[in-house]
Short mmCIF file of C-alpha atoms and ligand atoms in Angstrom, two decimals:
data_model
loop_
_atom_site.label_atom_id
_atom_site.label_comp_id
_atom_site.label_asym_id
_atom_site.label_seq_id
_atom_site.Cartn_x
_atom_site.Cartn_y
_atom_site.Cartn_z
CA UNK A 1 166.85 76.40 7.29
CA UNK A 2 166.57 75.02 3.98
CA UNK A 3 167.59 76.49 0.46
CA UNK A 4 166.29 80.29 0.57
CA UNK A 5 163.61 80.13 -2.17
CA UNK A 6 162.58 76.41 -0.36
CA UNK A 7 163.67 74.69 -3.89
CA UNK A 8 164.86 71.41 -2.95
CA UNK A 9 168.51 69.93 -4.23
CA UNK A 10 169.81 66.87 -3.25
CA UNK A 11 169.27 62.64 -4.58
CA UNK A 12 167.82 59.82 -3.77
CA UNK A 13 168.05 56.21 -2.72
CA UNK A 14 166.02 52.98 -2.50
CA UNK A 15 166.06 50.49 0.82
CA UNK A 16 166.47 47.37 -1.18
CA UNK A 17 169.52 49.04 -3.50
CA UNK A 18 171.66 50.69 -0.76
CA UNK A 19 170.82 48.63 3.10
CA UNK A 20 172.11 45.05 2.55
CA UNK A 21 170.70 41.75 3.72
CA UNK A 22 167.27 42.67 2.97
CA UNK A 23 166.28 39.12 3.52
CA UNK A 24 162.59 39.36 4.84
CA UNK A 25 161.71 40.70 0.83
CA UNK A 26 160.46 39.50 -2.16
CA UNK A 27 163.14 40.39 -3.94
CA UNK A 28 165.61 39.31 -1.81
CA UNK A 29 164.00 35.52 -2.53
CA UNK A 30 164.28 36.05 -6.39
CA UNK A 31 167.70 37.19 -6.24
CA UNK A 32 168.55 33.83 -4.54
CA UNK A 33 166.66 31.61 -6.80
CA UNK A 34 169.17 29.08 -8.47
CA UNK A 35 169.05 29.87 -12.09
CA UNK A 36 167.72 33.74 -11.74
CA UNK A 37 169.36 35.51 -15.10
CA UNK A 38 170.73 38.00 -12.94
CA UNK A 39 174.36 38.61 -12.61
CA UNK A 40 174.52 39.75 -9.38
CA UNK A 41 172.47 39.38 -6.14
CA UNK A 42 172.34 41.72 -3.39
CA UNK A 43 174.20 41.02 -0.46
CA UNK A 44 175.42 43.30 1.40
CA UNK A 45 174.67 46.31 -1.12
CA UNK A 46 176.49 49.46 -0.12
CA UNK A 47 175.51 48.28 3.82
CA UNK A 48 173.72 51.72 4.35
CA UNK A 49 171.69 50.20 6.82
CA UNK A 50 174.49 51.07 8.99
CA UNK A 51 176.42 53.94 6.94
CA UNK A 52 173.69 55.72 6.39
CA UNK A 53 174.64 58.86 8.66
CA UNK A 54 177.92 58.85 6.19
CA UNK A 55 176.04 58.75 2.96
CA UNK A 56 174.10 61.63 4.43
CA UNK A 57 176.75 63.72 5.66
CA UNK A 58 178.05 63.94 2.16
CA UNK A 59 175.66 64.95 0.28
CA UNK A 60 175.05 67.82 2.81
CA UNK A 61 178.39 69.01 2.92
CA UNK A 62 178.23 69.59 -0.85
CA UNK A 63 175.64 71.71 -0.19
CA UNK A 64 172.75 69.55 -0.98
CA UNK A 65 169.33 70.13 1.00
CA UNK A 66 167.49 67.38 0.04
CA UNK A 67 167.71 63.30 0.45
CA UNK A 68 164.92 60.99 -0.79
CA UNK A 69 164.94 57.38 0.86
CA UNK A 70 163.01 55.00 1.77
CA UNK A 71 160.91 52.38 4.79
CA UNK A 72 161.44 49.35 3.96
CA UNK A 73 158.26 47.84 4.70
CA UNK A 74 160.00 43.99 4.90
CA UNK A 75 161.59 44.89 7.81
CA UNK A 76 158.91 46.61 9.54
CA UNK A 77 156.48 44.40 8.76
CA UNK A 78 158.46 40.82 8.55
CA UNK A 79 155.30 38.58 9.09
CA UNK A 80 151.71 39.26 8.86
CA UNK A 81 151.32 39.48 12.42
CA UNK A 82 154.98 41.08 13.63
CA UNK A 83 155.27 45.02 13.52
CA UNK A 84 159.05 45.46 14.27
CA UNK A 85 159.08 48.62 16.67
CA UNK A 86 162.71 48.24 16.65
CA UNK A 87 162.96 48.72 12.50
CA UNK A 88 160.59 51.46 12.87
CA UNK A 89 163.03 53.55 15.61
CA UNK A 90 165.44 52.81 13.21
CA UNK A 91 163.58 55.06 10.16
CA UNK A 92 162.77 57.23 12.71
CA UNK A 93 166.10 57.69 13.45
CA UNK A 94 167.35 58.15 9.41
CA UNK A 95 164.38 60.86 9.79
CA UNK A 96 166.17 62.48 12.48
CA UNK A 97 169.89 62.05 11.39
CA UNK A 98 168.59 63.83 8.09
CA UNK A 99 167.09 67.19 9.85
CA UNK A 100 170.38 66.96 11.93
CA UNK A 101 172.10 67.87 8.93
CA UNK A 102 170.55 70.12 7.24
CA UNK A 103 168.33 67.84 4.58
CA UNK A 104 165.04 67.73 3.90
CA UNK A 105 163.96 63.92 4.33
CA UNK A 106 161.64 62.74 1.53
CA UNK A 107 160.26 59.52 1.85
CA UNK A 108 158.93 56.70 0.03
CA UNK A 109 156.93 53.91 1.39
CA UNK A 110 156.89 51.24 -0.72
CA UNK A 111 159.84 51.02 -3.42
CA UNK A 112 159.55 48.15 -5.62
CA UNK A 113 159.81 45.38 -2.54
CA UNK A 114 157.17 43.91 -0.56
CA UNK A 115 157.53 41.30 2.65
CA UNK A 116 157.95 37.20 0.90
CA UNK A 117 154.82 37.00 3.13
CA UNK A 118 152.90 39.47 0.84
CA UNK A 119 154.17 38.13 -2.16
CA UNK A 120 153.73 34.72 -1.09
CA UNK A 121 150.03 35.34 -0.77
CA UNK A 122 150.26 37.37 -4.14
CA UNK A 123 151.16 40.29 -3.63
CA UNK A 124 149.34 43.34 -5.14
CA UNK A 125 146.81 40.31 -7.36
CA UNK A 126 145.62 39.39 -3.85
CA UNK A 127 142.27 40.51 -3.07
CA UNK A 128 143.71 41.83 0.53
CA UNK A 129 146.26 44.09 -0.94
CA UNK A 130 145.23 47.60 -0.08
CA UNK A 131 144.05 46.65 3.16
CA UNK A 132 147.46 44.65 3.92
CA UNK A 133 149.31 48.17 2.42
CA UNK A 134 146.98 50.66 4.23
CA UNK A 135 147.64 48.47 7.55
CA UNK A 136 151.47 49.03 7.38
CA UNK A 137 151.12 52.79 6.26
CA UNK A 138 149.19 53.11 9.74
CA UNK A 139 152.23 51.75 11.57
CA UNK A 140 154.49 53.94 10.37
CA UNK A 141 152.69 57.48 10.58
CA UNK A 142 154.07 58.18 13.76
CA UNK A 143 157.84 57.53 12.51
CA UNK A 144 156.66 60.56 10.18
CA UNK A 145 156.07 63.46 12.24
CA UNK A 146 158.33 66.71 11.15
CA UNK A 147 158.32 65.16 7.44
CA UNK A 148 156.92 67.09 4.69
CA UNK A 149 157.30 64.61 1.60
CA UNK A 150 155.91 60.88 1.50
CA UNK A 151 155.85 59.34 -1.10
CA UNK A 152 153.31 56.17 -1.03
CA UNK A 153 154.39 53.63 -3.89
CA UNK A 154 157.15 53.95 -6.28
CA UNK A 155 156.61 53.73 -9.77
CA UNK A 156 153.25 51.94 -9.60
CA UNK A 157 153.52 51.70 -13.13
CA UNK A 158 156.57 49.46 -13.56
CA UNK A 159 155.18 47.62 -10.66
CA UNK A 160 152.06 46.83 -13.05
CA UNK A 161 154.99 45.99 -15.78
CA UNK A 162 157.01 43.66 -13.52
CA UNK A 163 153.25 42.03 -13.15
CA UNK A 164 153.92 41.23 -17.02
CA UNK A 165 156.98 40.54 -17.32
CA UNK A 166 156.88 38.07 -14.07
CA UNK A 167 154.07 36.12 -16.45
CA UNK A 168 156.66 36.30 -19.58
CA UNK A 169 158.83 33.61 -17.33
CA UNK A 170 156.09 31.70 -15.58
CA UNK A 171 154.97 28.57 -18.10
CA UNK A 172 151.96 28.19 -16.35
CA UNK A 173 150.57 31.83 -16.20
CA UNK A 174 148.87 33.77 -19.54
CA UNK A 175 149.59 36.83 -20.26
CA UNK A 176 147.04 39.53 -19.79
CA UNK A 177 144.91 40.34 -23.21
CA UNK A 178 146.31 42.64 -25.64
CA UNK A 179 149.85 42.03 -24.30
CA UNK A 180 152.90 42.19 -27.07
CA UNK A 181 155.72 39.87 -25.15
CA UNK A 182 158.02 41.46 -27.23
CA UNK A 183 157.18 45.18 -25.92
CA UNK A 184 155.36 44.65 -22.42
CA UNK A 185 152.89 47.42 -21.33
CA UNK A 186 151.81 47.51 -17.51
CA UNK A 187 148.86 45.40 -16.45
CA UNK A 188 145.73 47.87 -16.01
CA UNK A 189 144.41 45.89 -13.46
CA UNK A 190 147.16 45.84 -11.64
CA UNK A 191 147.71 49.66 -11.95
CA UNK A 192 144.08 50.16 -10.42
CA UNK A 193 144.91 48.23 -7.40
CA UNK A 194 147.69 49.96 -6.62
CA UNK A 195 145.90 53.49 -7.22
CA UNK A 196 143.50 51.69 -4.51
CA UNK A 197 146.13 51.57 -2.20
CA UNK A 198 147.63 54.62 -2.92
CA UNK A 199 144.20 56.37 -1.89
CA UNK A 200 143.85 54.65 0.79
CA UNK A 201 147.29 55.25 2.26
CA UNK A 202 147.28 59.08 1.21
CA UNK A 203 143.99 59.10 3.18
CA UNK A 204 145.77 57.69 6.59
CA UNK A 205 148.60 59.99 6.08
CA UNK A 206 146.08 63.19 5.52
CA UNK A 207 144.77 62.31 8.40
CA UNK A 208 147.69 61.59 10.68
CA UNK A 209 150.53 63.81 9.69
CA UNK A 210 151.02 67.23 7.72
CA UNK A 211 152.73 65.87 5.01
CA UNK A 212 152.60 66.51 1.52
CA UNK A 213 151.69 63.07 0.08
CA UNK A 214 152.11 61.76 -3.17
CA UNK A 215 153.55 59.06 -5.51
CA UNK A 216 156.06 59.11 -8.53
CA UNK A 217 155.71 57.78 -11.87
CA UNK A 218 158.44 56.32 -14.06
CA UNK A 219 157.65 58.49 -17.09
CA UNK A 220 158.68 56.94 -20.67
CA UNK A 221 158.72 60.31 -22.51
CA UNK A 222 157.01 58.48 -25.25
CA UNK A 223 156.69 59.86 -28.97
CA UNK A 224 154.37 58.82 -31.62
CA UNK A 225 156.22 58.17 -35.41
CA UNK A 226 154.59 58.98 -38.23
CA UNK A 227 150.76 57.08 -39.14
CA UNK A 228 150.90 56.07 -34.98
CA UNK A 229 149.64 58.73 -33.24
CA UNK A 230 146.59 56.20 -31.97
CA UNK A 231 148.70 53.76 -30.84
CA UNK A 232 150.92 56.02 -28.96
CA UNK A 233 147.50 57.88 -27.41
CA UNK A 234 146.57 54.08 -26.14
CA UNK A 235 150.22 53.36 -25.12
CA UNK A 236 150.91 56.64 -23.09
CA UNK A 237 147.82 55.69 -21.28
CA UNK A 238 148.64 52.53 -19.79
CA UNK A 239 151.99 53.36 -18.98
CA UNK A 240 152.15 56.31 -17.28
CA UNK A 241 148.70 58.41 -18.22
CA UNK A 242 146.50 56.94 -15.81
CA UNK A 243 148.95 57.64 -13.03
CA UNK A 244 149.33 60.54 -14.02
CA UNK A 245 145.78 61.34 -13.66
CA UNK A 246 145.59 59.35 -10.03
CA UNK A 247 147.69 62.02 -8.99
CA UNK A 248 145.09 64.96 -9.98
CA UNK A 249 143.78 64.70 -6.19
CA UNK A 250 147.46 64.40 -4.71
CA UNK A 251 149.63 67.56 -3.08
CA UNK A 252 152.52 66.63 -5.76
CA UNK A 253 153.72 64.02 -8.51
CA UNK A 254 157.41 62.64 -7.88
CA UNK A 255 158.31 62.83 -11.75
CA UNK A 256 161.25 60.40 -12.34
CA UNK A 257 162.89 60.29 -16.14
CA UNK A 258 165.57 59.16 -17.76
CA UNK A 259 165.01 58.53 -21.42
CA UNK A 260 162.47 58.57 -24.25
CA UNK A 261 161.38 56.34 -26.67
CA UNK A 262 159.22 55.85 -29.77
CA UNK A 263 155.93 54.12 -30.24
CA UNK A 264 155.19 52.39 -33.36
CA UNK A 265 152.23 50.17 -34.90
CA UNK A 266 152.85 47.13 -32.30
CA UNK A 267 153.87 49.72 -29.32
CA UNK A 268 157.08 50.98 -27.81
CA UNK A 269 160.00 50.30 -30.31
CA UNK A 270 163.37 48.81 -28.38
CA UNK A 271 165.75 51.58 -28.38
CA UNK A 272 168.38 50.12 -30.84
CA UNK A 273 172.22 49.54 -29.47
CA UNK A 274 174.55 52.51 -29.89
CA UNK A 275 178.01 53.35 -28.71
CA UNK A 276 175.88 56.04 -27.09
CA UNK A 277 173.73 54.27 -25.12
CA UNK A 278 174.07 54.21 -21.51
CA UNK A 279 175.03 51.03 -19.57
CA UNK A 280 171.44 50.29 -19.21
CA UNK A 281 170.91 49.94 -22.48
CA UNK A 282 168.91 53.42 -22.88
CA UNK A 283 169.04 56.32 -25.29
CA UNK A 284 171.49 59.32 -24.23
CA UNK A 285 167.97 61.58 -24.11
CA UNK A 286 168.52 64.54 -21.53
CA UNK A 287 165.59 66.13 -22.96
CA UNK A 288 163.35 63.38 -21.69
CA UNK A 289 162.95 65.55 -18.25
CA UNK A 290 161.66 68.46 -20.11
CA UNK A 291 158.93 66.24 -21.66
CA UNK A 292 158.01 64.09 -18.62
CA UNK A 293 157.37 67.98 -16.66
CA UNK A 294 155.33 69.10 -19.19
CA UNK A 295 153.61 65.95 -19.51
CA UNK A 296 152.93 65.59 -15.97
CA UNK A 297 151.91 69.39 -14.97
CA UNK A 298 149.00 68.57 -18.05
CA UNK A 299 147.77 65.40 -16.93
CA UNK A 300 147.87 65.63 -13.35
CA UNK A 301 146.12 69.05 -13.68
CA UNK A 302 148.72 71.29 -12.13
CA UNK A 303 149.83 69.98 -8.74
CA UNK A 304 153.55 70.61 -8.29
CA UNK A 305 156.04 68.39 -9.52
CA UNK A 306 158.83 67.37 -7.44
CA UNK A 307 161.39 65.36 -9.59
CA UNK A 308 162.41 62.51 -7.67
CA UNK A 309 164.72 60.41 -9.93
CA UNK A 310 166.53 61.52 -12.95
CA UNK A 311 169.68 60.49 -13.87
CA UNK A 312 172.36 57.98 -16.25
CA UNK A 313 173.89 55.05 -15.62
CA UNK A 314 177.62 55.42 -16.97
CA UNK A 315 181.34 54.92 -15.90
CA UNK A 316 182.35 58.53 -17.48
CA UNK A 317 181.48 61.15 -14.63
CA UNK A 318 182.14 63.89 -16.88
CA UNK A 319 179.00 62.29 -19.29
CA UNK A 320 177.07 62.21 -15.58
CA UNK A 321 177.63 65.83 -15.61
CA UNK A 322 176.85 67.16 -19.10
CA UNK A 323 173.55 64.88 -19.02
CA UNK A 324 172.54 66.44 -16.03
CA UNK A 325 173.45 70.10 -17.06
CA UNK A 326 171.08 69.46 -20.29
CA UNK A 327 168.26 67.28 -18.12
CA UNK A 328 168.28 70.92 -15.90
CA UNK A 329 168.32 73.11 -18.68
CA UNK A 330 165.14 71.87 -19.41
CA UNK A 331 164.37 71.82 -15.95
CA UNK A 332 164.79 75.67 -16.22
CA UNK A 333 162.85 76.22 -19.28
CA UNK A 334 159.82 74.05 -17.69
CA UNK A 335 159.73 76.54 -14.78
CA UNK A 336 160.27 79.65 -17.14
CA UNK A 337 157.50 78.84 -18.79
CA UNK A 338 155.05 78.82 -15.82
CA UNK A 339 155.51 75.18 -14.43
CA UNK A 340 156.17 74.41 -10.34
CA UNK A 341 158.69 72.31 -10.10
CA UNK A 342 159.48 72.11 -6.24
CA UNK A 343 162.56 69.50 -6.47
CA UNK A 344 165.38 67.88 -7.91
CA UNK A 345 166.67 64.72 -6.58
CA UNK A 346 169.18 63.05 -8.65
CA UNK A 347 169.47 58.79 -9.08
CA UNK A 348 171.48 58.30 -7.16
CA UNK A 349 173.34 59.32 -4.60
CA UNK A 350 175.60 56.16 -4.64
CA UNK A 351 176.40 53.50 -7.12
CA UNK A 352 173.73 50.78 -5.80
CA UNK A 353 171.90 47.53 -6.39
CA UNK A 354 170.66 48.27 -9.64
CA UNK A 355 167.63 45.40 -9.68
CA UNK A 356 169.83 42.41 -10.29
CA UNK A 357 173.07 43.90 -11.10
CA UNK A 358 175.88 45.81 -9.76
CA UNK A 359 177.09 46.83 -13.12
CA UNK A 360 175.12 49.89 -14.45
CA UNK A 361 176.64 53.29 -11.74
CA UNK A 362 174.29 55.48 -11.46
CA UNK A 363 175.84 57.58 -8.42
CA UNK A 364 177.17 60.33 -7.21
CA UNK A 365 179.52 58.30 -4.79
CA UNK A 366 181.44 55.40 -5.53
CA UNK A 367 181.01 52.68 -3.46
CA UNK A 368 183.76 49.76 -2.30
CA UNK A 369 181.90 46.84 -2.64
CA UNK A 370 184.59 45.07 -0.20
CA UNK A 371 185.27 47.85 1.81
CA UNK A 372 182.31 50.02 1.58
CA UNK A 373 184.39 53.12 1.39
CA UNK A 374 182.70 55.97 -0.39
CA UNK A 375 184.65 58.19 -2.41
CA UNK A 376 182.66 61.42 -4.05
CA UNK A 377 182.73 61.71 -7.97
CA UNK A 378 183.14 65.19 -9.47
CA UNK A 379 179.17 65.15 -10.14
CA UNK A 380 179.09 65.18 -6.58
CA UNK A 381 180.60 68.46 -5.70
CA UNK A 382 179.15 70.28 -9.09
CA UNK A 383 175.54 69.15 -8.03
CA UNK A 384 176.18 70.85 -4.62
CA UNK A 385 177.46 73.77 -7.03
CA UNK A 386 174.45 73.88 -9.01
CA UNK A 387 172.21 73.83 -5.28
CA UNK A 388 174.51 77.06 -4.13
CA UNK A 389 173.47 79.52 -6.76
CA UNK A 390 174.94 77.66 -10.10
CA UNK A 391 171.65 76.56 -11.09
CA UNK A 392 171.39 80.66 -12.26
CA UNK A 393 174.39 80.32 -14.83
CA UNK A 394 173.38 77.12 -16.82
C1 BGC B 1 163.70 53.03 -9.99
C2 BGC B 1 165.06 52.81 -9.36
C3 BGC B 1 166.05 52.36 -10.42
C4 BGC B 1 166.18 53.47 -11.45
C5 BGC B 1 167.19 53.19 -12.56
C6 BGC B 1 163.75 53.64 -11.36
O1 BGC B 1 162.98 52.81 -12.18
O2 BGC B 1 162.84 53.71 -9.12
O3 BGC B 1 164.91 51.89 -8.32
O4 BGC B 1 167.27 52.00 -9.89
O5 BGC B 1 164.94 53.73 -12.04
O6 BGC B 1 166.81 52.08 -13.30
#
């Protein structure tokens, strides 16, 4: 039913970027704090709460197989003690709509937001946090049957970096020891809790569904210059090395990369501005997928890597394009040389709520933000391409 050789093609999304009025989350209460320094809030995002059968129609008739999205656990769980069955019928239902169509659904748990309840009590620092995750990831196992790709937490280790950065604004907090606020590293402690809750959940979902479970790592593609190799072997640890080797006793790290950067003696260096930079600020570094494979196929011990974000923010589809075609090249080498990669899922299938501001397009589709008419970019078609045999000729 799926691609012949059982290679998934398609892209992802996040709840809190795409649905709209996400107003039970955490984020959705930053957002709407007077003086946030973010340019845009949410609202109504690309309202794929209720498009999302369009969005997913698309990308399968490009010929994608594939579609990565997410629970939002807010709306499922919207109080401590209130399990929305409703919310839950409604994943169920994106689960469904998805097979319908020909896609395989892969789906994350937790992606960056939490309920304000959660967060109100501290979130991931509160002592209850694994049990308070592992609770939720028992309601929604049943929403789950027929699925073969969970993800549990998104990017763990940028959630142990928010942590940081959080502390950065907050006059009354101090910032965890050995912390550079000019260069942030994730919070250690913070990254063990949510391995904690990882296990825990990939434990429930072992034992209640046939999934293969695991969770994806925002990998930095760091390199060392000259004299620094120490402080890049320390650096590469806390950000992405000890999830890396959390995911030794997964079925599969989600691998998600987008650029690289350098470490010198104080840690990572800020990527200079550059005409080529992409909105977000971030080097033009389509190579960084080939090093975030190879780094992840060593460190988490060879379980297969499904990549489950890679992509550019930029207005140019045609620079969407040749990124990608170089990002895959390297793809292709990776698996030449031995590696099993099971996946590509591109960020993102539409221009979305990019954590505070609408401005940096990441998508395949174009989005109305009045209108919430999609219309496809070239990148959306070739990608389909690529999924149909292309991938052969790059
Ligand atoms: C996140 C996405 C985000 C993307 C681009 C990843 O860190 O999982 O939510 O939009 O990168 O910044």
């Amino acid at each position: 039913m799926f691609a012949a050789d059982g290679f998934l093609w398609g892209a992802s999304t996040a709840p809190h970027q795409v649905e709209g009025n996400n107003i039970n989350a955490d984020w959705w209460e930053i957002e709407n704090t007077p003086g946030v320094p973010f340019p845009h809030r949410s609202g109504d995002a690309t309202d794929s709460f209720n498009r999302y059968r369009e969005d997913m129609r698309m990308l399968a008739q490009a010929g994608l197989n594939a579609y990565r999205f997410g629970f939002e656990w807010a709306r499922i769980q919207p109080e401590e003690d209130m399990f929305s069955r409703a919310m839950l019928d409604h994943y169920r239902r994106m689960v469904d709509t998805a097979i319908d169509l020909g896609l395989q659904p892969v789906v994350t748990l937790q992606h960056f937001t939490i309920p304000r309840w959660f967060a109100h009590e501290g979130g991931w620092e509160n002592p209850r946090a694994v049990e308070r995750f592992r609770r939720y990831v028992e309601y929604v196992t049943p929403a789950l049957e027929g699925v073969e790709w969970v993800c549990t937490i998104n990017e763990p280790n940028m959630v142990a970096m928010f942590s940081v950065l959080a502390k950065l604004y907050d006059p009354a907090a101090t910032l965890p020891e050995g912390q550079n606020p000019g260069s942030p590293l994730p919070d250690l402690r913070i990254g063990e809790v949510l391995a904690d809750a990882h296990r825990s959940a990939r434990d429930v979902l072992r034992e209640r569904t046939d999934a293969k479970v695991g969770w994806t790592i925002a990998q930095q593609a760091l390199e060392p210059t000259p004299g620094n190799d120490d402080v890049f072997e320390r650096v590469h640890h806390q950000w992405e090395g000890f999830y890396l080797s959390v995911s030794r006793d997964d079925d599969f790290v989600g691998v998600q990369s987008y650029t690289s950067q350098t470490v010198g003696p104080d840690g990572p260096i800020p990527h200079p501005p550059s005409e080529e930079n992409t909105i977000t600020g971030w080097a033009y570094r389509p190579d960084a997928l080939g090093i975030a494979l190879r780094r992840a196929w060593d460190e988490a011990g060879g379980v297969p890597l499904l990549i489950t974000e890679n992509g550019i923010a930029t207005a140019d589809d045609s620079r969407r394009i040749a990124y990608t075609t170089e990002a895959l090249r390297h793809m292709k080498r990776a698996l030449a040389d031995g590696i099993d990669v099971r996946g590509y899922l591109h960020w993102s299938l539409l221009d979305n709520y990019e954590w505070g501001d609408y401005g940096p397009t990441f998508g395949l589709i174009e989005v109305d933000r009045q209108t919430f008419v999609r219309t496809p970019k070239p990148s959306l078609d070739w990608l389909g391409g690529i999924a149909k045999g292309g991938f052969e000729a790059l």
